[in-house]
GROMACS .gro file of C-alpha atoms in nm:
model
  419
    1MET     CA    1  -1.724   7.414   3.357
    2PRO     CA    2  -1.589   7.449   3.007
    3SER     CA    3  -1.809   7.590   2.742
    4SER     CA    4  -1.851   7.441   2.401
    5SER     CA    5  -1.970   7.568   2.068
    6ILE     CA    6  -2.172   7.383   1.801
    7ARG     CA    7  -2.145   7.470   1.437
    8THR     CA    8  -2.433   7.360   1.216
    9THR     CA    9  -2.439   7.370   0.840
   10SER     CA   10  -2.743   7.340   0.619
   11SER     CA   11  -2.721   7.205   0.268
   12LEU     CA   12  -2.950   7.486   0.141
   13ASP     CA   13  -2.794   7.784   0.318
   14THR     CA   14  -2.479   7.953   0.208
   15THR     CA   15  -2.400   8.093   0.549
   16ARG     CA   16  -2.263   7.915   0.853
   17ARG     CA   17  -2.401   7.987   1.197
   18THR     CA   18  -2.194   7.931   1.507
   19THR     CA   19  -2.365   7.858   1.835
   20ARG     CA   20  -2.184   7.861   2.168
   21LEU     CA   21  -2.299   7.680   2.480
   22THR     CA   22  -2.249   7.856   2.813
   23SER     CA   23  -2.290   7.689   3.150
   24ARG     CA   24  -2.404   7.817   3.484
   25VAL     CA   25  -2.499   7.675   3.822
   26SER     CA   26  -2.866   7.639   3.894
   27ALA     CA   27  -2.998   7.880   4.153
   28PHE     CA   28  -3.224   7.620   4.307
   29ASN     CA   29  -2.975   7.334   4.327
   30PRO     CA   30  -2.605   7.403   4.327
   31GLN     CA   31  -2.533   7.050   4.207
   32VAL     CA   32  -2.717   7.109   3.876
   33THR     CA   33  -2.545   7.280   3.584
   34LEU     CA   34  -2.750   7.460   3.323
   35PHE     CA   35  -2.641   7.514   2.959
   36GLU     CA   36  -2.753   7.808   2.739
   37ALA     CA   37  -2.705   7.849   2.366
   38ALA     CA   38  -2.613   8.188   2.216
   39GLU     CA   39  -2.558   8.267   1.849
   40LEU     CA   40  -2.235   8.452   1.787
   41GLU     CA   41  -2.224   8.545   1.421
   42ASP     CA   42  -2.295   8.423   1.073
   43GLN     CA   43  -2.010   8.343   0.839
   44ALA     CA   44  -2.035   8.297   0.468
   45LEU     CA   45  -1.971   7.948   0.347
   46PRO     CA   46  -1.719   7.895   0.077
   47ASP     CA   47  -1.836   7.830  -0.274
   48SER     CA   48  -1.961   7.477  -0.337
   49SER     CA   49  -1.742   7.455  -0.640
   50SER     CA   50  -1.431   7.519  -0.431
   51SER     CA   51  -1.532   7.286  -0.147
   52PRO     CA   52  -1.417   6.927  -0.204
   53ARG     CA   53  -1.698   6.770  -0.003
   54ARG     CA   54  -1.998   6.864   0.211
   55SER     CA   55  -2.067   6.712   0.543
   56LYS     CA   56  -2.395   6.684   0.729
   57ARG     CA   57  -2.232   6.587   1.052
   58VAL     CA   58  -2.266   6.809   1.359
   59LYS     CA   59  -1.926   6.917   1.472
   60VAL     CA   60  -1.873   6.993   1.839
   61GLU     CA   61  -1.583   7.203   1.954
   62VAL     CA   62  -1.496   7.209   2.321
   63LYS     CA   63  -1.318   7.519   2.444
   64THR     CA   64  -1.186   7.568   2.790
   65GLU     CA   65  -1.269   7.890   2.960
   66THR     CA   66  -1.068   8.027   3.241
   67ASP     CA   67  -1.334   8.119   3.489
   68SER     CA   68  -1.371   8.076   3.858
   69HIS     CA   69  -1.651   7.822   3.818
   70ILE     CA   70  -1.602   7.496   4.008
   71PRO     CA   71  -1.731   7.197   3.815
   72ASP     CA   72  -1.985   6.966   3.962
   73LEU     CA   73  -1.871   6.652   4.143
   74GLU     CA   74  -2.087   6.434   3.926
   75ASP     CA   75  -1.905   6.567   3.622
   76LEU     CA   76  -1.575   6.478   3.778
   77LYS     CA   77  -1.697   6.129   3.860
   78TYR     CA   78  -1.826   6.064   3.510
   79VAL     CA   79  -1.498   6.011   3.331
   80PRO     CA   80  -1.515   5.754   3.050
   81LYS     CA   81  -1.245   5.496   3.090
   82THR     CA   82  -1.069   5.357   2.788
   83ARG     CA   83  -1.074   4.980   2.798
   84THR     CA   84  -0.839   4.760   2.609
   85PRO     CA   85  -1.025   4.520   2.383
   86ARG     CA   86  -1.043   4.167   2.515
   87LYS     CA   87  -0.831   3.923   2.324
   88THR     CA   88  -1.027   3.652   2.155
   89PRO     CA   89  -0.908   3.306   2.249
   90LYS     CA   90  -0.738   3.107   1.977
   91LYS     CA   91  -1.020   2.855   1.964
   92GLU     CA   92  -1.279   3.128   1.916
   93GLU     CA   93  -1.060   3.293   1.653
   94LYS     CA   94  -1.047   2.971   1.455
   95GLN     CA   95  -1.423   2.925   1.479
   96LEU     CA   96  -1.482   3.286   1.378
   97TYR     CA   97  -1.241   3.252   1.085
   98THR     CA   98  -1.414   2.936   0.971
   99LEU     CA   99  -1.756   3.099   0.985
  100GLN     CA  100  -1.633   3.405   0.798
  101THR     CA  101  -1.468   3.206   0.522
  102SER     CA  102  -1.771   2.980   0.479
  103ALA     CA  103  -1.999   3.283   0.464
  104VAL     CA  104  -1.778   3.449   0.204
  105LYS     CA  105  -1.772   3.135  -0.009
  106ALA     CA  106  -2.149   3.095   0.015
  107GLU     CA  107  -2.203   3.458  -0.078
  108ALA     CA  108  -1.963   3.435  -0.368
  109SER     CA  109  -2.129   3.121  -0.501
  110THR     CA  110  -2.480   3.271  -0.487
  111SER     CA  111  -2.404   3.626  -0.597
  112SER     CA  112  -2.163   3.558  -0.877
  113THR     CA  113  -2.332   3.546  -1.215
  114ALA     CA  114  -2.024   3.527  -1.429
  115THR     CA  115  -1.914   3.188  -1.564
  116PRO     CA  116  -1.652   3.033  -1.335
  117THR     CA  117  -1.307   2.979  -1.470
  118PRO     CA  118  -1.237   2.612  -1.541
  119ARG     CA  119  -1.020   2.438  -1.284
  120LYS     CA  120  -0.690   2.313  -1.404
  121ARG     CA  121  -0.690   1.937  -1.414
  122LYS     CA  122  -0.421   1.770  -1.217
  123LYS     CA  123  -0.227   1.472  -1.338
  124ALA     CA  124  -0.415   1.246  -1.099
  125ASP     CA  125  -0.751   1.357  -1.248
  126VAL     CA  126  -0.657   1.250  -1.598
  127ALA     CA  127  -0.749   0.885  -1.637
  128SER     CA  128  -0.475   0.751  -1.860
  129PRO     CA  129  -0.428   0.376  -1.900
  130LYS     CA  130  -0.106   0.265  -1.737
  131LYS     CA  131   0.106   0.022  -1.929
  132PRO     CA  132   0.237  -0.265  -1.721
  133LYS     CA  133   0.603  -0.228  -1.638
  134ALA     CA  134   0.827  -0.484  -1.797
  135VAL     CA  135   0.980  -0.730  -1.553
  136PRO     CA  136   1.360  -0.733  -1.602
  137GLN     CA  137   1.488  -1.066  -1.727
  138ALA     CA  138   1.865  -1.026  -1.755
  139LEU     CA  139   2.157  -0.839  -1.606
  140ALA     CA  140   2.369  -0.597  -1.807
  141ILE     CA  141   2.676  -0.792  -1.693
  142PRO     CA  142   2.591  -1.162  -1.627
  143HIS     CA  143   2.686  -1.304  -1.291
  144PRO     CA  144   2.966  -1.563  -1.314
  145GLU     CA  145   2.877  -1.927  -1.266
  146PRO     CA  146   2.966  -2.034  -0.909
  147PRO     CA  147   3.209  -2.326  -0.874
  148ASN     CA  148   3.076  -2.673  -0.789
  149TRP     CA  149   2.716  -2.560  -0.822
  150ARG     CA  150   2.617  -2.872  -1.017
  151GLU     CA  151   2.744  -3.106  -0.747
  152THR     CA  152   2.568  -2.900  -0.481
  153TYR     CA  153   2.244  -2.895  -0.682
  154SER     CA  154   2.253  -3.274  -0.728
  155ALA     CA  155   2.319  -3.335  -0.357
  156ILE     CA  156   2.022  -3.119  -0.252
  157LYS     CA  157   1.797  -3.286  -0.507
  158GLU     CA  158   1.897  -3.630  -0.381
  159MET     CA  159   1.821  -3.527  -0.020
  160ARG     CA  160   1.481  -3.392  -0.124
  161THR     CA  161   1.377  -3.734  -0.245
  162ARG     CA  162   1.423  -3.877   0.104
  163PHE     CA  163   1.175  -3.667   0.302
  164VAL     CA  164   0.837  -3.499   0.260
  165ALA     CA  165   0.823  -3.123   0.321
  166PRO     CA  166   0.510  -2.911   0.385
  167VAL     CA  167   0.541  -2.758   0.039
  168ASP     CA  168   0.496  -3.106  -0.113
  169THR     CA  169   0.147  -3.156   0.029
  170MET     CA  170   0.021  -2.803   0.106
  171GLY     CA  171   0.195  -2.581  -0.149
  172CYS     CA  172   0.025  -2.345  -0.393
  173GLN     CA  173   0.007  -2.621  -0.655
  174GLN     CA  174  -0.251  -2.801  -0.435
  175ALA     CA  175  -0.507  -2.518  -0.462
  176GLN     CA  176  -0.613  -2.619  -0.812
  177VAL     CA  177  -0.685  -2.983  -0.728
  178ALA     CA  178  -1.041  -2.918  -0.608
  179GLU     CA  179  -1.133  -2.709  -0.914
  180LYS     CA  180  -1.270  -2.854  -1.239
  181ASP     CA  181  -1.292  -2.555  -1.471
  182PRO     CA  182  -0.950  -2.464  -1.623
  183LYS     CA  183  -1.002  -2.093  -1.554
  184ASN     CA  184  -1.091  -2.160  -1.194
  185ARG     CA  185  -0.788  -2.385  -1.156
  186ARG     CA  186  -0.560  -2.107  -1.274
  187TYR     CA  187  -0.735  -1.847  -1.060
  188ALA     CA  188  -0.723  -2.065  -0.747
  189THR     CA  189  -0.347  -2.101  -0.799
  190LEU     CA  190  -0.309  -1.724  -0.820
  191VAL     CA  191  -0.521  -1.672  -0.507
  192SER     CA  192  -0.310  -1.923  -0.315
  193LEU     CA  193   0.008  -1.744  -0.420
  194MET     CA  194  -0.133  -1.406  -0.313
  195LEU     CA  195  -0.221  -1.549   0.030
  196SER     CA  196   0.116  -1.725   0.075
  197SER     CA  197   0.317  -1.407   0.121
  198GLN     CA  198   0.464  -1.397   0.476
  199THR     CA  199   0.258  -1.706   0.566
  200LYS     CA  200   0.340  -2.072   0.620
  201ASP     CA  201   0.211  -2.331   0.377
  202GLU     CA  202  -0.005  -2.497   0.641
  203ILE     CA  203  -0.193  -2.175   0.715
  204THR     CA  204  -0.219  -2.083   0.346
  205ASN     CA  205  -0.366  -2.420   0.257
  206ALA     CA  206  -0.628  -2.393   0.534
  207ALA     CA  207  -0.717  -2.038   0.425
  208VAL     CA  208  -0.770  -2.151   0.065
  209ASP     CA  209  -1.006  -2.426   0.183
  210ASN     CA  210  -1.198  -2.178   0.403
  211LEU     CA  211  -1.223  -1.930   0.117
  212ARG     CA  212  -1.351  -2.198  -0.120
  213ALA     CA  213  -1.623  -2.293   0.126
  214ALA     CA  214  -1.715  -1.927   0.186
  215LEU     CA  215  -1.750  -1.864  -0.190
  216GLY     CA  216  -1.987  -2.155  -0.242
  217GLY     CA  217  -1.755  -2.449  -0.309
  218SER     CA  218  -1.539  -2.300  -0.583
  219ILE     CA  219  -1.291  -2.011  -0.607
  220THR     CA  220  -1.410  -1.798  -0.897
  221ILE     CA  221  -1.354  -1.440  -1.005
  222GLU     CA  222  -1.727  -1.364  -1.002
  223GLY     CA  223  -1.766  -1.508  -0.655
  224MET     CA  224  -1.472  -1.305  -0.525
  225ILE     CA  225  -1.622  -0.981  -0.661
  226ALA     CA  226  -1.970  -1.053  -0.525
  227ALA     CA  227  -1.851  -1.158  -0.178
  228ASP     CA  228  -1.850  -0.907   0.107
  229ASP     CA  229  -1.517  -0.802   0.252
  230ALA     CA  230  -1.620  -0.939   0.591
  231VAL     CA  231  -1.675  -1.287   0.442
  232ILE     CA  232  -1.330  -1.289   0.279
  233GLN     CA  233  -1.161  -1.152   0.589
  234LYS     CA  234  -1.317  -1.419   0.809
  235ALA     CA  235  -1.197  -1.695   0.575
  236ILE     CA  236  -0.836  -1.573   0.554
  237ALA     CA  237  -0.811  -1.426   0.903
  238LYS     CA  238  -0.507  -1.639   0.998
  239VAL     CA  239  -0.279  -1.542   0.709
  240GLY     CA  240  -0.036  -1.255   0.741
  241PHE     CA  241  -0.166  -0.908   0.644
  242TRP     CA  242  -0.517  -1.048   0.590
  243SER     CA  243  -0.681  -0.705   0.571
  244LYS     CA  244  -0.449  -0.582   0.296
  245LYS     CA  245  -0.476  -0.909   0.109
  246THR     CA  246  -0.855  -0.881   0.113
  247THR     CA  247  -0.829  -0.551  -0.070
  248TYR     CA  248  -0.580  -0.694  -0.318
  249LEU     CA  249  -0.801  -0.996  -0.390
  250LYS     CA  250  -1.103  -0.776  -0.465
  251GLN     CA  251  -0.910  -0.532  -0.682
  252ALA     CA  252  -0.730  -0.806  -0.872
  253ALA     CA  253  -1.057  -0.991  -0.940
  254ILE     CA  254  -1.216  -0.676  -1.084
  255LYS     CA  255  -0.915  -0.614  -1.307
  256LEU     CA  256  -0.912  -0.975  -1.427
  257ARG     CA  257  -1.279  -0.944  -1.520
  258ASP     CA  258  -1.247  -0.609  -1.696
  259GLU     CA  259  -0.911  -0.641  -1.870
  260PHE     CA  260  -0.828  -1.012  -1.902
  261ASP     CA  261  -1.160  -1.178  -1.986
  262SER     CA  262  -1.194  -1.329  -1.636
  263ASP     CA  263  -0.880  -1.538  -1.671
  264VAL     CA  264  -0.525  -1.537  -1.536
  265PRO     CA  265  -0.282  -1.367  -1.780
  266ASP     CA  266  -0.007  -1.571  -1.942
  267THR     CA  267   0.279  -1.321  -1.917
  268ALA     CA  268   0.479  -1.197  -1.621
  269ASP     CA  269   0.428  -0.831  -1.714
  270LYS     CA  270   0.049  -0.862  -1.712
  271LEU     CA  271   0.050  -1.062  -1.390
  272CYS     CA  272   0.264  -0.800  -1.215
  273SER     CA  273   0.012  -0.533  -1.315
  274LEU     CA  274  -0.237  -0.691  -1.073
  275PRO     CA  275  -0.252  -0.546  -0.720
  276GLY     CA  276  -0.048  -0.748  -0.472
  277VAL     CA  277   0.134  -0.959  -0.735
  278GLY     CA  278   0.513  -0.945  -0.770
  279PRO     CA  279   0.770  -1.128  -0.986
  280LYS     CA  280   0.789  -1.428  -0.753
  281MET     CA  281   0.414  -1.491  -0.769
  282ALA     CA  282   0.405  -1.417  -1.142
  283PHE     CA  283   0.669  -1.673  -1.240
  284LEU     CA  284   0.528  -1.941  -1.009
  285ALA     CA  285   0.178  -1.879  -1.147
  286LEU     CA  286   0.311  -1.921  -1.501
  287GLN     CA  287   0.482  -2.248  -1.408
  288ILE     CA  288   0.181  -2.402  -1.232
  289ALA     CA  289  -0.110  -2.252  -1.427
  290TRP     CA  290   0.035  -2.229  -1.778
  291ASN     CA  291   0.334  -2.471  -1.762
  292GLN     CA  292   0.570  -2.189  -1.867
  293ASN     CA  293   0.920  -2.157  -1.719
  294ASP     CA  294   0.985  -1.795  -1.808
  295GLY     CA  295   1.168  -1.708  -1.485
  296ILE     CA  296   1.260  -1.822  -1.135
  297GLY     CA  297   1.026  -1.770  -0.844
  298VAL     CA  298   1.254  -1.649  -0.564
  299ASP     CA  299   1.107  -1.647  -0.215
  300VAL     CA  300   1.276  -1.614   0.124
  301HIS     CA  301   1.407  -1.971   0.119
  302VAL     CA  302   1.569  -1.944  -0.224
  303HIS     CA  303   1.712  -1.603  -0.139
  304ARG     CA  304   1.853  -1.720   0.195
  305ILE     CA  305   1.992  -2.060   0.092
  306THR     CA  306   2.165  -1.946  -0.225
  307ASN     CA  307   2.344  -1.677  -0.025
  308LEU     CA  308   2.447  -1.934   0.237
  309LEU     CA  309   2.592  -2.150  -0.041
  310GLY     CA  310   2.798  -1.856  -0.166
  311TRP     CA  311   2.637  -1.846  -0.509
  312HIS     CA  312   2.626  -1.464  -0.514
  313LYS     CA  313   2.938  -1.246  -0.516
  314PRO     CA  314   2.875  -1.005  -0.352
  315PRO     CA  315   2.578  -1.134  -0.149
  316THR     CA  316   2.241  -1.013  -0.273
  317LYS     CA  317   2.017  -0.796  -0.057
  318THR     CA  318   1.679  -0.849  -0.223
  319PRO     CA  319   1.501  -1.146  -0.385
  320GLU     CA  320   1.498  -0.957  -0.715
  321GLN     CA  321   1.878  -0.936  -0.719
  322THR     CA  322   1.891  -1.308  -0.639
  323ARG     CA  323   1.654  -1.389  -0.925
  324LEU     CA  324   1.852  -1.191  -1.183
  325ASN     CA  325   2.180  -1.346  -1.068
  326LEU     CA  326   2.041  -1.700  -1.090
  327GLN     CA  327   1.881  -1.644  -1.428
  328SER     CA  328   2.212  -1.522  -1.569
  329TRP     CA  329   2.387  -1.861  -1.531
  330LEU     CA  330   2.137  -2.131  -1.427
  331PRO     CA  331   2.012  -2.342  -1.723
  332LYS     CA  332   1.655  -2.261  -1.817
  333GLU     CA  333   1.540  -2.622  -1.786
  334LEU     CA  334   1.602  -2.594  -1.409
  335TYR     CA  335   1.386  -2.283  -1.361
  336GLY     CA  336   1.080  -2.487  -1.270
  337ASP     CA  337   1.251  -2.714  -1.014
  338ILE     CA  338   1.481  -2.490  -0.811
  339ASN     CA  339   1.205  -2.314  -0.615
  340HIS     CA  340   1.021  -2.627  -0.507
  341MET     CA  341   1.349  -2.806  -0.428
  342LEU     CA  342   1.503  -2.529  -0.216
  343VAL     CA  343   1.178  -2.441  -0.036
  344GLY     CA  344   1.139  -2.798   0.091
  345PHE     CA  345   1.509  -2.812   0.175
  346GLY     CA  346   1.471  -2.491   0.376
  347GLN     CA  347   1.160  -2.612   0.558
  348VAL     CA  348   1.316  -2.934   0.690
  349ILE     CA  349   1.697  -2.923   0.691
  350CYS     CA  350   1.835  -2.575   0.622
  351VAL     CA  351   1.587  -2.402   0.852
  352PRO     CA  352   1.641  -2.031   0.933
  353VAL     CA  353   1.699  -2.089   1.306
  354SER     CA  354   1.943  -2.367   1.410
  355PRO     CA  355   1.984  -2.539   1.073
  356ARG     CA  356   2.034  -2.914   1.073
  357CYS     CA  357   2.389  -2.919   0.945
  358ASP     CA  358   2.439  -3.247   1.135
  359VAL     CA  359   2.224  -3.436   0.884
  360CYS     CA  360   2.305  -3.231   0.573
  361GLU     CA  361   2.523  -3.400   0.312
  362LEU     CA  362   2.657  -3.063   0.199
  363SER     CA  363   2.838  -3.034   0.533
  364VAL     CA  364   2.986  -3.383   0.499
  365LYS     CA  365   3.105  -3.321   0.143
  366GLY     CA  366   3.235  -2.971   0.221
  367LEU     CA  367   3.007  -2.801  -0.033
  368CYS     CA  368   2.852  -2.547   0.207
  369PRO     CA  369   3.073  -2.257   0.321
  370SER     CA  370   2.819  -2.170   0.593
  371ALA     CA  371   2.815  -2.514   0.761
  372ARG     CA  372   2.855  -2.523   1.138
  373VAL     CA  373   2.877  -2.776   1.420
  374VAL     CA  374   2.533  -2.853   1.563
  375ASN     CA  375   2.444  -3.046   1.876
  376SER     CA  376   2.157  -3.270   1.771
  377LYS     CA  377   2.094  -3.448   2.102
  378LYS     CA  378   1.803  -3.224   2.200
  379ARG     CA  379   1.674  -3.184   1.845
  380LYS     CA  380   1.383  -3.369   1.695
  381ALA     CA  381   1.494  -3.642   1.459
  382ILE     CA  382   1.417  -3.603   1.090
  383VAL     CA  383   1.234  -3.894   0.937
  384PHE     CA  384   1.405  -3.996   0.616
  385THR     CA  385   1.267  -4.249   0.375
  386GLU     CA  386   1.494  -4.525   0.264
  387VAL     CA  387   1.583  -4.525  -0.099
  388LYS     CA  388   1.584  -4.878  -0.232
  389GLU     CA  389   1.742  -4.971  -0.559
  390SER     CA  390   1.484  -5.097  -0.801
  391PRO     CA  391   1.543  -5.449  -0.935
  392PRO     CA  392   1.666  -5.475  -1.294
  393LYS     CA  393   1.393  -5.495  -1.550
  394ILE     CA  394   1.372  -5.818  -1.751
  395GLU     CA  395   1.245  -5.790  -2.102
  396ILE     CA  396   1.114  -6.102  -2.269
  397THR     CA  397   1.093  -6.113  -2.646
  398MET     CA  398   0.964  -6.398  -2.857
  399GLU     CA  399   1.105  -6.483  -3.192
  400GLU     CA  400   0.872  -6.566  -3.473
  401GLU     CA  401   0.907  -6.908  -3.631
  402THR     CA  402   1.037  -6.902  -3.987
  403GLU     CA  403   1.099  -7.162  -4.251
  404GLU     CA  404   1.475  -7.147  -4.203
  405LYS     CA  405   1.446  -7.198  -3.827
  406LYS     CA  406   1.179  -7.442  -3.720
  407PHE     CA  407   1.116  -7.572  -3.376
  408ILE     CA  408   1.278  -7.917  -3.322
  409PRO     CA  409   1.170  -8.087  -2.998
  410PRO     CA  410   1.451  -8.228  -2.780
  411PRO     CA  411   1.505  -8.605  -2.800
  412SER     CA  412   1.328  -8.819  -2.545
  413PRO     CA  413   1.567  -8.981  -2.296
  414SER     CA  414   1.379  -9.317  -2.317
  415ARG     CA  415   1.437  -9.355  -2.686
  416PRO     CA  416   1.782  -9.414  -2.820
  417GLN     CA  417   1.907  -9.155  -3.056
  418PRO     CA  418   1.954  -9.267  -3.414
  419THR     CA  419   2.310  -9.307  -3.525
   0.00000   0.00000   0.00000
């Protein structure tokens, strides 16, 4: 059995005593080992000034002695095994890290007495009023005027007088009919335009009627702000993107109340600053609500048909490109008619799928480069109204009797005329 020595140091003594432990087998039980302590010698401690540090720990030195003693079996069995630390699972590591960081933050917030350094304000935190972006009105290089556009325009306009399209009876201009207050008439027009995006006129018109009933019989800005989102969503549930449009309607109503005196603005730039309002809606709202033809409202029909007619070289890819091209050469007095005319033409004759080129006069006159041969036997017939020539107007004027020209009755046939 190896012997060990223990060195103890007192903070008051200047000498160091060394004690050695010796082991021996018990005389009564050979399986028991006895330990005895024996002081060897005292050694002077070094000076405290020269010692870098003092330690109060008990140091144990184990020395192996070469003797013929056989260690006990229990000593051989008691061998401490070094175990590798168990790896913490990733989930537990994350939880432990979260607890540690939260504890450190809580401790720092409670223990710190110094004034915290001010946080740098981000750009998003600074509330700066945003100026509405100006809607472009002209191209740097105007688009050339397409050939034969006047003849084509006149032919489409003549065809539009012979049938009734959905836009004629259920378009956005019909939303203001049921309103009496001028502000409400303008606002109802704007609401109808916001709902018409990616939606047919029939569904838009029904949604406007449902929304008017849900808001108490009139579409007002105050009623839109006070209404719950669920009420608005139920009224416009059949229009496209109804959830997003509900948010736009609420946000736009709040902005109209706070910035525009609860009325629809009269410029395209201010209208486009409203959530969910683009150039097409802005120019149509100005035409219907304020009777201003400041630009062309280009929707999918106008964009598609003008490209089919070859009015854009090269073909435009977006409605905004189509609008700028048209505004560069189309006379301004036609800005208010082209949208309504082409939308109805696209709803009945020049439909997106299987257009009715068989009944289109542009195909007969050779004015449409995209015309094709269509089999109309299995197609539903289009009901055209007959255009009758109005009889000539007869104007009757009576001359006043003067002294120079008096009325002389005709001679009676029974009396002979004087010679």
